[in-house]
Coordinates of C-alpha atoms in Angstrom, one line a residue:
M1 CA 115.4 165.3 103.8
K2 CA 116.2 162.5 105.8
P3 CA 119.0 160.7 106.1
P4 CA 119.1 157.7 103.9
A5 CA 120.1 155.0 106.7
L6 CA 116.4 155.7 108.6
E7 CA 114.4 155.4 104.6
M8 CA 116.0 151.7 104.6
P9 CA 114.0 150.3 107.6
K10 CA 110.3 152.1 106.6
R11 CA 110.9 150.3 103.1
V12 CA 111.6 146.7 104.9
I13 CA 109.1 147.8 107.5
R14 CA 106.1 147.8 104.0
T15 CA 107.5 145.3 102.5
I16 CA 107.5 142.7 104.9
V17 CA 104.9 144.1 107.6
P18 CA 102.0 143.1 104.3
L19 CA 104.7 139.7 103.8
A20 CA 103.8 138.2 107.3
L21 CA 99.9 139.6 107.8
V22 CA 99.4 137.9 103.5
M23 CA 101.0 134.1 105.1
V24 CA 99.2 134.8 109.2
L25 CA 95.9 135.0 107.0
G26 CA 96.5 132.2 104.3
A27 CA 97.6 130.2 107.9
A28 CA 94.5 130.7 109.2
V29 CA 92.6 130.1 106.2
S30 CA 94.0 126.4 104.7
A31 CA 92.9 125.4 108.4
C32 CA 89.9 126.7 107.6
V33 CA 89.7 124.4 104.6
Y34 CA 87.1 121.0 103.7
R35 CA 89.1 117.8 103.2
I36 CA 86.3 114.9 101.6
D37 CA 86.5 112.0 103.1
V38 CA 88.3 109.4 101.1
Q39 CA 86.7 106.4 100.0
Q40 CA 88.6 103.2 98.1
G41 CA 88.2 99.5 96.7
N42 CA 85.7 97.2 97.9
E43 CA 83.7 97.7 101.0
I44 CA 84.9 94.6 103.4
T45 CA 82.0 93.8 106.0
A46 CA 82.6 91.1 109.2
D47 CA 79.2 90.4 108.1
M48 CA 80.1 89.7 104.7
I49 CA 83.6 87.7 105.9
S50 CA 80.9 85.7 107.7
K51 CA 78.6 85.2 104.9
L52 CA 82.1 83.1 102.6
N53 CA 82.1 79.7 103.2
P54 CA 84.4 76.8 101.5
G55 CA 83.0 75.1 98.6
M56 CA 81.1 78.6 97.2
T57 CA 81.1 79.4 93.5
R58 CA 83.7 82.4 92.3
R59 CA 79.6 83.7 91.1
Q60 CA 78.3 83.4 95.2
V61 CA 81.5 85.3 96.2
V62 CA 81.2 88.0 93.7
K63 CA 77.0 88.0 94.6
I64 CA 79.1 88.6 98.4
L65 CA 81.9 90.7 97.5
G66 CA 81.7 91.9 94.0
Y67 CA 84.6 91.5 92.3
P68 CA 88.4 91.8 93.5
L69 CA 89.7 94.8 93.5
V70 CA 93.7 92.8 91.4
S71 CA 93.1 90.0 90.3
D72 CA 96.9 88.7 90.3
P73 CA 97.3 87.7 86.5
F74 CA 100.2 84.7 87.8
N75 CA 97.8 83.2 89.5
R76 CA 94.3 83.4 88.4
N77 CA 93.3 80.9 92.4
R78 CA 94.0 84.1 93.7
W79 CA 90.9 87.2 94.1
D80 CA 92.1 90.7 96.5
Y81 CA 90.1 92.5 97.2
F82 CA 91.1 95.8 99.9
Y83 CA 89.4 98.4 101.3
S84 CA 90.8 101.9 102.7
Y85 CA 88.7 105.0 104.7
K86 CA 90.6 107.8 105.3
S87 CA 88.3 110.7 107.4
G88 CA 88.9 114.1 106.0
K89 CA 87.5 115.9 109.5
T90 CA 89.8 113.1 112.0
R91 CA 92.2 112.6 108.8
E92 CA 91.4 108.3 110.6
M93 CA 92.6 106.0 108.6
T94 CA 91.1 102.1 108.2
R95 CA 92.6 100.0 106.1
R96 CA 90.9 96.3 105.5
S97 CA 91.7 93.3 103.4
A98 CA 90.8 89.2 102.3
K99 CA 92.9 87.2 100.5
L100 CA 89.8 84.6 98.8
L101 CA 92.3 81.9 97.3
F102 CA 90.5 79.6 95.0
E103 CA 90.6 75.3 93.4
G104 CA 89.1 75.8 90.1
D105 CA 85.8 77.8 90.5
Y106 CA 85.3 76.7 94.7
L107 CA 86.6 78.9 97.0
T108 CA 89.0 77.3 98.9
S109 CA 90.6 79.5 101.8
V110 CA 89.6 83.2 103.8
E111 CA 92.7 84.8 104.6
S112 CA 91.4 88.2 106.1
D113 CA 91.8 91.2 109.1
I114 CA 88.1 91.1 110.3
A115 CA 86.9 88.5 112.4
P116 CA 83.8 87.2 111.0
E117 CA 80.5 87.6 113.0
T118 CA 79.3 85.1 114.7
E119 CA 76.1 84.5 115.5

């Protein structure tokens, strides 16, 4: 018969070693998980921004940029466009935004973090 002092470490080893292996395998598998690209909002390009001109109607703006993502219920003369893209592979984030101001039905100004294309 073995002394009880030697039985305990074997039981602990039989329990800890499989748990440690499961944790290591879990970490290795999680590194191989496929992550999708996440795109949210209206895509805004420099080409789109360059097509906007003061005096355009709301309908003309919608043909270029689409409907705004956010409609301010307190200011009907402001349209906000937001776009974000997160790469699943590199986890890199791209964000763009544009704020359009109208007077009545006509565009008065465009503020954007994207420089419009010049010809």
